[in-house]
Amino acid sequence: MNEPVPLSYGQLSVWRDVRHLARGRWHEANVRTVWIPPEDGAGVTVAEVQDAVLALAARHESLRTVYDVSDPFAPSQRVLPTADGVDAGVVECTAETFDGMTAALAAEPFDLGAAPAWRFRVATEHGRPRAVVVIKHHIVADGWSLGILESGFRTALERGKPSDGAPPPTPRELAVWQHATGRGARRAALTGYWERVFGLSAAQLGPAGPGTAQDEAVQYTVRSRAAHAAARRLAEELSVPLSSVVLAAFARTAALAAGPGALVGQLMSSNRFVPPWNGVVSSMNQWAAAPFDSGPEEFGPYARHVHTRSLTAFRYGMYDVDEVDALRDTVRRDRDPYRATFAFNFLPGEAPPPCAEDETGPVREDPFSRIGHPCYLRVTNEGEQALELRLRTMGLGDALTLDLLRGTVARLADSAS
């Protein structure tokens, strides 16, 4: 076993988000993904599928890593020589029982110090592999990493190994680089930015109506092709990413519902903007903070403003969360605790099924996870065809949650008019 090294910034951010969770909530840090073997498993054996998944662990250290979190001030990671402790198996199931099996697998928590924090099942039908269900703790791999892993899985099925290329960078190498001395100018700029953010009085949403508990979670989801099409046209006209248009619609909707103060968006940053770190399998996600002005009134210029402020925020989105938390406490001493107005994340995703309706929802759901900001919009760009907007709130109640979601979708649908 290799010597321990500190956690990378992304790993540390995940750990700080989940370390106080009660044992019954540990599973909320789990993320699931499903890989479909070529031709629905035709010509591929169960053993070959299992070997292809396990081959990923030989290439990517995070799939062989355990974490020592006994010291709250100095958590560390160790890499095991093999992935023998991975929970793997084969499950015979039908289309009707598949979702239940996947949900049960995702609901099982991981002990980060006992074994690598991921598991998988090869789902079979009449003995043939139909799907691979992979469940991993967020500290192991973020959304970007899942694309790397799926690509490696498919290559391993074809060639017997995930890649012929050089080994990818490791989370340990990333951690050493991030914690290295001699980056004083970078740290000074980062400190100055976060000091300005923490000096703001951020506008807050709510409160909800009488009888709504502060920890009461509400979640609604909408899928819309019309909102996607209109937002895409405006994004192309403005030469900004689609994500910036969607964020602008949400920010403007939230601004109208929030109390006094600065509108501050908590934005998920992938932190994969420069090589070689864009190829590492780990969690590199961290929350950046972007203050937005109230104007301009026209939506197109406002979307440009949101895009510019977001880019600035992402420049300061890779940081030691403990250092920034200490800075926050210093800046906010004798003031109300800091909290951004809302959180936002934009993800690519699979195209909706051909038979899917163009517009669905809002559909009320039971949140799998309550980790994070009490007003969190997670948007998935489904195959460049539709937007899925999932808004989870805590303590805001159904009426305000629906108003925020519907208002965002309406602004997107009207954005190109």
Short mmCIF file of C-alpha atoms in Angstrom, two decimals:
data_model
loop_
_atom_site.label_atom_id
_atom_site.label_comp_id
_atom_site.label_asym_id
_atom_site.label_seq_id
_atom_site.Cartn_x
_atom_site.Cartn_y
_atom_site.Cartn_z
CA MET A 1 0.00 0.00 0.00
CA ASN A 2 1.32 3.44 -0.90
CA GLU A 3 2.03 6.10 1.68
CA PRO A 4 -0.89 8.41 2.45
CA VAL A 5 -1.10 11.88 0.92
CA PRO A 6 -3.56 14.71 1.61
CA LEU A 7 -6.86 14.86 -0.22
CA SER A 8 -7.08 16.95 -3.35
CA TYR A 9 -9.25 20.07 -3.18
CA GLY A 10 -12.15 18.33 -4.88
CA GLN A 11 -11.95 15.28 -2.63
CA LEU A 12 -11.74 17.52 0.43
CA SER A 13 -14.79 19.48 -0.71
CA VAL A 14 -16.80 16.27 -0.98
CA TRP A 15 -15.65 15.11 2.43
CA ARG A 16 -16.49 18.43 4.09
CA ASP A 17 -20.00 18.23 2.56
CA VAL A 18 -20.70 14.75 3.93
CA ARG A 19 -18.64 14.32 7.09
CA HIS A 20 -21.46 15.32 9.48
CA LEU A 21 -24.15 13.21 7.83
CA ALA A 22 -25.90 10.76 10.10
CA ARG A 23 -25.25 7.09 9.33
CA GLY A 24 -28.71 6.79 7.78
CA ARG A 25 -27.81 9.46 5.19
CA TRP A 26 -24.37 8.23 4.05
CA HIS A 27 -25.88 6.89 0.83
CA GLU A 28 -26.84 10.41 -0.27
CA ALA A 29 -23.29 10.92 -1.58
CA ASN A 30 -23.71 7.97 -3.98
CA VAL A 31 -24.07 8.49 -7.72
CA ARG A 32 -25.33 5.85 -10.14
CA THR A 33 -24.68 5.30 -13.82
CA VAL A 34 -25.70 2.59 -16.30
CA TRP A 35 -23.61 1.32 -19.22
CA ILE A 36 -25.23 -0.73 -21.98
CA PRO A 37 -22.93 -3.33 -23.61
CA PRO A 38 -22.68 -3.20 -27.42
CA GLU A 39 -25.68 -4.58 -29.28
CA ASP A 40 -27.47 -5.11 -25.98
CA GLY A 41 -24.97 -7.78 -24.98
CA ALA A 42 -25.03 -9.85 -28.15
CA GLY A 43 -21.77 -11.77 -28.53
CA VAL A 44 -20.39 -10.50 -25.20
CA THR A 45 -20.16 -12.82 -22.20
CA VAL A 46 -20.84 -11.91 -18.60
CA ALA A 47 -17.22 -12.67 -17.70
CA GLU A 48 -15.96 -10.32 -20.43
CA VAL A 49 -18.17 -7.52 -19.15
CA GLN A 50 -16.97 -8.05 -15.58
CA ASP A 51 -13.34 -8.10 -16.67
CA ALA A 52 -13.81 -4.90 -18.67
CA VAL A 53 -15.17 -3.07 -15.61
CA LEU A 54 -12.49 -4.39 -13.27
CA ALA A 55 -9.78 -3.46 -15.77
CA LEU A 56 -10.66 0.17 -15.10
CA ALA A 57 -9.37 -0.17 -11.54
CA ALA A 58 -5.91 -1.15 -12.75
CA ARG A 59 -5.73 2.07 -14.78
CA HIS A 60 -7.42 4.57 -12.45
CA GLU A 61 -6.13 4.91 -8.88
CA SER A 62 -9.34 6.36 -7.49
CA LEU A 63 -11.00 2.95 -8.00
CA ARG A 64 -8.38 1.44 -5.65
CA THR A 65 -8.32 4.21 -3.04
CA VAL A 66 -9.37 4.17 0.59
CA TYR A 67 -9.60 7.24 2.79
CA ASP A 68 -8.42 7.84 6.34
CA VAL A 69 -10.79 10.45 7.75
CA SER A 70 -10.10 9.77 11.43
CA ASP A 71 -8.24 13.09 11.76
CA PRO A 72 -10.82 15.77 10.92
CA PHE A 73 -8.07 18.31 10.21
CA ALA A 74 -5.90 16.09 8.01
CA PRO A 75 -7.88 13.48 6.04
CA SER A 76 -5.73 11.45 3.67
CA GLN A 77 -5.89 8.85 0.91
CA ARG A 78 -4.07 5.59 0.29
CA VAL A 79 -3.98 3.54 -2.90
CA LEU A 80 -4.36 -0.23 -2.70
CA PRO A 81 -2.31 -2.47 -5.02
CA THR A 82 -5.43 -4.18 -6.36
CA ALA A 83 -9.20 -3.73 -6.36
CA ASP A 84 -9.91 -7.03 -4.63
CA GLY A 85 -12.29 -5.38 -2.19
CA VAL A 86 -14.67 -4.05 -4.84
CA ASP A 87 -18.25 -5.24 -4.46
CA ALA A 88 -19.02 -6.85 -7.82
CA GLY A 89 -21.70 -9.27 -8.91
CA VAL A 90 -24.19 -10.52 -11.47
CA VAL A 91 -27.95 -10.04 -11.09
CA GLU A 92 -30.59 -11.69 -13.23
CA CYS A 93 -33.47 -9.25 -13.62
CA THR A 94 -36.18 -8.08 -15.98
CA ALA A 95 -37.10 -4.67 -17.31
CA GLU A 96 -39.71 -4.47 -14.56
CA THR A 97 -37.26 -5.24 -11.72
CA PHE A 98 -34.24 -3.33 -13.05
CA ASP A 99 -35.10 0.07 -11.52
CA GLY A 100 -35.75 -1.45 -8.11
CA MET A 101 -32.46 -3.31 -8.19
CA THR A 102 -30.59 -0.16 -9.16
CA ALA A 103 -32.27 1.92 -6.45
CA ALA A 104 -31.47 -0.66 -3.77
CA LEU A 105 -27.84 -0.81 -4.91
CA ALA A 106 -27.54 2.99 -4.74
CA ALA A 107 -29.12 3.12 -1.29
CA GLU A 108 -26.31 1.06 0.28
CA PRO A 109 -23.73 3.38 1.91
CA PHE A 110 -19.97 3.09 1.61
CA ASP A 111 -17.41 3.00 4.42
CA LEU A 112 -14.66 5.16 2.92
CA GLY A 113 -11.94 3.59 5.04
CA ALA A 114 -12.82 -0.06 4.54
CA ALA A 115 -12.62 -0.61 0.77
CA PRO A 116 -12.75 1.28 -2.54
CA ALA A 117 -16.02 3.23 -2.52
CA TRP A 118 -17.68 1.88 -5.64
CA ARG A 119 -19.59 -1.23 -6.66
CA PHE A 120 -21.14 -2.67 -9.78
CA ARG A 121 -23.56 -5.31 -10.98
CA VAL A 122 -23.87 -6.89 -14.39
CA ALA A 123 -27.59 -7.09 -15.03
CA THR A 124 -28.52 -10.13 -17.11
CA GLU A 125 -31.64 -11.40 -18.78
CA HIS A 126 -31.74 -15.13 -19.58
CA GLY A 127 -28.03 -15.19 -18.77
CA ARG A 128 -27.03 -12.51 -21.28
CA PRO A 129 -25.49 -9.21 -20.11
CA ARG A 130 -27.93 -6.37 -20.68
CA ALA A 131 -26.50 -3.54 -18.59
CA VAL A 132 -23.81 -2.62 -16.10
CA VAL A 133 -24.96 -0.65 -13.06
CA VAL A 134 -22.14 1.30 -11.42
CA ILE A 135 -22.60 2.98 -8.04
CA LYS A 136 -19.79 5.16 -6.67
CA HIS A 137 -19.31 7.63 -3.89
CA HIS A 138 -18.89 11.15 -5.22
CA ILE A 139 -15.38 11.33 -3.74
CA VAL A 140 -14.30 8.60 -6.16
CA ALA A 141 -15.40 10.18 -9.44
CA ASP A 142 -17.36 13.19 -10.65
CA GLY A 143 -19.61 13.43 -13.70
CA TRP A 144 -16.74 14.14 -16.09
CA SER A 145 -14.93 11.07 -14.75
CA LEU A 146 -17.90 8.87 -15.60
CA GLY A 147 -17.41 9.69 -19.27
CA ILE A 148 -13.76 8.68 -19.04
CA LEU A 149 -14.68 5.44 -17.28
CA GLU A 150 -17.42 4.51 -19.74
CA SER A 151 -15.10 5.13 -22.68
CA GLY A 152 -12.47 2.93 -21.02
CA PHE A 153 -15.05 0.22 -20.36
CA ARG A 154 -16.03 0.09 -24.04
CA THR A 155 -12.40 0.05 -25.14
CA ALA A 156 -11.69 -2.78 -22.71
CA LEU A 157 -14.54 -4.82 -24.19
CA GLU A 158 -13.02 -4.38 -27.64
CA ARG A 159 -9.31 -4.72 -26.85
CA GLY A 160 -9.10 -6.33 -23.43
CA LYS A 161 -7.74 -3.19 -21.73
CA PRO A 162 -9.10 0.34 -21.23
CA SER A 163 -6.36 2.12 -23.20
CA ASP A 164 -3.04 1.72 -24.93
CA GLY A 165 -2.00 5.22 -23.90
CA ALA A 166 0.14 6.47 -21.04
CA PRO A 167 -1.34 6.18 -17.56
CA PRO A 168 -3.58 9.13 -16.70
CA PRO A 169 -2.68 11.60 -13.96
CA THR A 170 -3.65 10.47 -10.49
CA PRO A 171 -5.57 12.14 -7.68
CA ARG A 172 -2.43 11.90 -5.54
CA GLU A 173 -0.40 13.82 -8.12
CA LEU A 174 -3.15 16.40 -8.30
CA ALA A 175 -3.16 16.76 -4.52
CA VAL A 176 0.61 17.23 -4.37
CA TRP A 177 0.42 19.90 -7.11
CA GLN A 178 -2.44 21.74 -5.41
CA HIS A 179 -0.78 21.77 -2.00
CA ALA A 180 2.66 22.76 -3.33
CA THR A 181 4.27 25.92 -2.04
CA GLY A 182 5.40 28.68 -4.38
CA ARG A 183 1.92 29.54 -5.67
CA GLY A 184 1.60 32.68 -3.57
CA ALA A 185 0.36 34.99 -6.32
CA ARG A 186 -2.42 32.57 -7.19
CA ARG A 187 -3.47 32.23 -3.55
CA ALA A 188 -3.43 36.00 -3.04
CA ALA A 189 -5.75 36.55 -6.02
CA LEU A 190 -8.06 33.78 -4.84
CA THR A 191 -8.16 35.19 -1.31
CA GLY A 192 -8.99 38.66 -2.61
CA TYR A 193 -11.90 37.34 -4.69
CA TRP A 194 -13.44 35.30 -1.88
CA GLU A 195 -13.01 38.17 0.58
CA ARG A 196 -15.15 40.34 -1.71
CA VAL A 197 -17.79 37.60 -2.00
CA PHE A 198 -17.93 37.02 1.76
CA GLY A 199 -18.21 40.75 2.33
CA LEU A 200 -21.56 40.82 0.53
CA SER A 201 -24.94 40.49 2.16
CA ALA A 202 -26.40 37.81 -0.10
CA ALA A 203 -30.12 37.94 -0.85
CA GLN A 204 -32.08 34.98 0.50
CA LEU A 205 -35.15 33.15 -0.79
CA GLY A 206 -38.13 32.51 1.41
CA PRO A 207 -39.39 32.16 3.98
CA ALA A 208 -42.02 29.63 3.01
CA GLY A 209 -45.57 29.71 4.23
CA PRO A 210 -46.60 28.82 7.78
CA GLY A 211 -45.97 25.25 8.83
CA THR A 212 -42.98 24.62 6.53
CA ALA A 213 -40.00 23.16 8.39
CA GLN A 214 -36.54 24.49 7.56
CA ASP A 215 -35.29 21.00 6.66
CA GLU A 216 -38.38 19.98 4.67
CA ALA A 217 -37.13 18.93 1.22
CA VAL A 218 -39.22 19.53 -1.90
CA GLN A 219 -38.22 18.49 -5.41
CA TYR A 220 -39.86 19.03 -8.79
CA THR A 221 -38.65 18.15 -12.27
CA VAL A 222 -39.60 19.55 -15.68
CA ARG A 223 -38.49 18.37 -19.12
CA SER A 224 -38.90 20.79 -22.04
CA ARG A 225 -37.89 20.71 -25.70
CA ALA A 226 -39.34 24.17 -26.30
CA ALA A 227 -37.21 25.74 -23.58
CA HIS A 228 -34.13 24.02 -25.01
CA ALA A 229 -34.81 25.19 -28.56
CA ALA A 230 -35.43 28.82 -27.59
CA ALA A 231 -32.45 28.97 -25.21
CA ARG A 232 -30.20 27.37 -27.82
CA ARG A 233 -31.17 30.01 -30.40
CA LEU A 234 -30.37 32.81 -27.98
CA ALA A 235 -27.09 31.20 -26.93
CA GLU A 236 -25.99 30.99 -30.55
CA GLU A 237 -27.05 34.59 -31.19
CA LEU A 238 -25.08 35.82 -28.16
CA SER A 239 -22.12 33.44 -28.70
CA VAL A 240 -22.39 32.18 -25.12
CA PRO A 241 -22.87 28.62 -23.83
CA LEU A 242 -26.37 27.25 -23.42
CA SER A 243 -25.64 26.87 -19.71
CA SER A 244 -25.23 30.65 -19.33
CA VAL A 245 -28.68 31.31 -20.82
CA VAL A 246 -30.28 28.74 -18.51
CA LEU A 247 -28.45 30.18 -15.51
CA ALA A 248 -29.55 33.70 -16.46
CA ALA A 249 -33.19 32.60 -16.57
CA PHE A 250 -32.91 31.02 -13.13
CA ALA A 251 -30.98 33.98 -11.68
CA ARG A 252 -33.54 36.49 -12.90
CA THR A 253 -36.40 34.38 -11.54
CA ALA A 254 -34.66 34.01 -8.19
CA ALA A 255 -33.89 37.74 -8.01
CA LEU A 256 -37.57 38.59 -8.25
CA ALA A 257 -38.41 36.18 -5.41
CA ALA A 258 -35.45 36.93 -3.12
CA GLY A 259 -35.21 39.44 -0.32
CA PRO A 260 -32.84 42.43 -0.22
CA GLY A 261 -29.12 42.02 -0.83
CA ALA A 262 -26.75 40.87 -3.54
CA LEU A 263 -27.80 37.98 -5.77
CA VAL A 264 -25.05 35.37 -5.42
CA GLY A 265 -25.06 32.16 -7.44
CA GLN A 266 -23.20 29.10 -6.14
CA LEU A 267 -22.00 27.45 -9.36
CA MET A 268 -20.60 23.97 -9.80
CA SER A 269 -17.13 24.22 -11.33
CA SER A 270 -15.60 21.14 -12.93
CA ASN A 271 -12.03 22.48 -12.46
CA ARG A 272 -10.91 20.59 -15.56
CA PHE A 273 -9.90 23.57 -17.64
CA VAL A 274 -6.20 22.73 -18.15
CA PRO A 275 -4.26 19.55 -18.95
CA PRO A 276 -3.24 17.17 -17.57
CA TRP A 277 -5.92 17.38 -14.90
CA ASN A 278 -8.80 17.14 -17.38
CA GLY A 279 -8.00 13.43 -17.67
CA VAL A 280 -7.89 12.48 -13.99
CA VAL A 281 -10.60 10.23 -12.58
CA SER A 282 -11.56 11.71 -9.23
CA SER A 283 -13.89 14.33 -7.85
CA MET A 284 -12.63 17.74 -8.94
CA ASN A 285 -15.97 19.55 -8.59
CA GLN A 286 -16.09 22.56 -6.29
CA TRP A 287 -18.55 25.37 -5.74
CA ALA A 288 -17.62 28.74 -7.19
CA ALA A 289 -19.46 31.95 -6.22
CA ALA A 290 -20.71 34.55 -8.71
CA PRO A 291 -22.39 37.82 -7.67
CA PHE A 292 -24.85 39.05 -10.32
CA ASP A 293 -26.10 42.58 -10.87
CA SER A 294 -29.83 43.28 -11.07
CA GLY A 295 -29.70 44.67 -14.61
CA PRO A 296 -29.73 45.10 -17.54
CA GLU A 297 -33.47 44.65 -17.96
CA GLU A 298 -33.36 43.04 -21.42
CA PHE A 299 -32.75 39.33 -21.13
CA GLY A 300 -30.09 39.01 -23.87
CA PRO A 301 -27.68 41.54 -22.31
CA TYR A 302 -28.43 40.07 -18.89
CA ALA A 303 -27.41 36.61 -20.14
CA ARG A 304 -24.11 38.09 -21.35
CA HIS A 305 -23.58 39.64 -17.91
CA VAL A 306 -24.28 36.32 -16.19
CA HIS A 307 -21.87 34.55 -18.54
CA THR A 308 -19.07 37.04 -17.84
CA ARG A 309 -19.53 36.87 -14.08
CA SER A 310 -19.62 33.06 -14.23
CA LEU A 311 -16.31 32.90 -16.08
CA THR A 312 -14.74 35.11 -13.42
CA ALA A 313 -16.12 32.87 -10.68
CA PHE A 314 -14.73 29.73 -12.31
CA ARG A 315 -11.24 31.28 -12.24
CA TYR A 316 -11.45 31.05 -8.46
CA GLY A 317 -13.26 27.74 -8.24
CA MET A 318 -10.24 25.56 -7.35
CA TYR A 319 -9.33 26.17 -3.71
CA ASP A 320 -8.55 24.63 -0.34
CA VAL A 321 -12.02 24.52 1.17
CA ASP A 322 -10.64 24.66 4.72
CA GLU A 323 -8.65 27.82 3.96
CA VAL A 324 -11.65 29.48 2.31
CA ASP A 325 -13.96 28.45 5.16
CA ALA A 326 -11.53 30.01 7.66
CA LEU A 327 -11.45 33.17 5.55
CA ARG A 328 -15.25 33.25 5.50
CA ASP A 329 -15.42 32.99 9.28
CA THR A 330 -12.93 35.84 9.63
CA VAL A 331 -14.72 38.13 7.19
CA ARG A 332 -18.16 37.32 8.61
CA ARG A 333 -17.19 37.63 12.25
CA ASP A 334 -20.07 39.21 14.21
CA ARG A 335 -22.26 39.10 11.10
CA ASP A 336 -24.89 36.70 9.86
CA PRO A 337 -23.51 33.41 8.47
CA TYR A 338 -22.74 33.51 4.75
CA ARG A 339 -24.94 31.62 2.30
CA ALA A 340 -25.31 32.12 -1.44
CA THR A 341 -28.79 32.83 -2.82
CA PHE A 342 -28.98 29.61 -4.84
CA ALA A 343 -26.91 26.78 -6.34
CA PHE A 344 -26.74 25.78 -10.01
CA ASN A 345 -25.26 22.88 -11.94
CA PHE A 346 -25.44 22.16 -15.68
CA LEU A 347 -24.70 18.69 -17.05
CA PRO A 348 -24.71 16.85 -20.38
CA GLY A 349 -26.96 13.81 -20.59
CA GLU A 350 -28.41 11.10 -22.76
CA ALA A 351 -31.11 12.02 -25.26
CA PRO A 352 -34.69 11.43 -24.08
CA PRO A 353 -36.39 8.32 -25.47
CA PRO A 354 -37.97 8.85 -28.93
CA CYS A 355 -41.43 8.33 -27.43
CA ALA A 356 -40.90 10.90 -24.67
CA GLU A 357 -43.33 13.81 -24.58
CA ASP A 358 -41.97 17.20 -25.58
CA GLU A 359 -43.10 18.84 -22.34
CA THR A 360 -43.46 17.02 -19.02
CA GLY A 361 -43.93 18.17 -15.45
CA PRO A 362 -43.63 19.68 -13.03
CA VAL A 363 -43.44 16.23 -11.42
CA ARG A 364 -43.01 16.05 -7.65
CA GLU A 365 -40.27 13.62 -6.55
CA ASP A 366 -38.69 12.31 -3.38
CA PRO A 367 -35.12 13.67 -3.30
CA PHE A 368 -32.44 11.00 -3.17
CA SER A 369 -30.04 13.48 -1.56
CA ARG A 370 -30.44 16.58 0.58
CA ILE A 371 -26.74 17.46 0.56
CA GLY A 372 -25.93 21.01 -0.40
CA HIS A 373 -27.64 24.36 -0.82
CA PRO A 374 -31.33 24.69 0.17
CA CYS A 375 -32.19 25.96 -3.33
CA TYR A 376 -30.40 23.82 -5.90
CA LEU A 377 -31.24 23.70 -9.62
CA ARG A 378 -29.65 20.82 -11.50
CA VAL A 379 -30.09 21.08 -15.26
CA THR A 380 -29.34 18.29 -17.73
CA ASN A 381 -28.93 18.97 -21.44
CA GLU A 382 -30.47 15.78 -22.80
CA GLY A 383 -28.71 14.95 -26.03
CA GLU A 384 -28.89 18.57 -27.25
CA GLN A 385 -32.63 18.01 -27.63
CA ALA A 386 -34.34 18.87 -24.34
CA LEU A 387 -33.65 20.38 -20.96
CA GLU A 388 -34.41 18.55 -17.75
CA LEU A 389 -34.63 20.99 -14.85
CA ARG A 390 -34.68 19.46 -11.36
CA LEU A 391 -35.15 21.94 -8.53
CA ARG A 392 -34.67 20.78 -4.95
CA THR A 393 -35.37 23.15 -2.09
CA MET A 394 -35.38 22.85 1.68
CA GLY A 395 -37.60 25.02 3.81
CA LEU A 396 -39.09 26.92 0.86
CA GLY A 397 -42.23 24.84 0.42
CA ASP A 398 -44.08 23.66 -2.68
CA ALA A 399 -45.52 26.99 -3.84
CA LEU A 400 -42.23 28.91 -3.99
CA THR A 401 -40.37 25.93 -5.45
CA LEU A 402 -42.93 25.65 -8.24
CA ASP A 403 -42.85 29.40 -8.87
CA LEU A 404 -39.06 29.33 -9.26
CA LEU A 405 -39.12 26.34 -11.58
CA ARG A 406 -42.03 27.48 -13.72
CA GLY A 407 -40.65 31.00 -13.94
CA THR A 408 -37.30 29.72 -15.16
CA VAL A 409 -38.87 27.50 -17.82
CA ALA A 410 -41.14 30.33 -18.99
CA ARG A 411 -38.19 32.72 -19.34
CA LEU A 412 -36.27 30.13 -21.33
CA ALA A 413 -39.21 29.44 -23.64
CA ASP A 414 -39.55 33.18 -24.29
CA SER A 415 -35.82 33.89 -24.43
CA ALA A 416 -35.50 33.90 -28.22
CA SER A 417 -38.65 35.92 -28.92
#
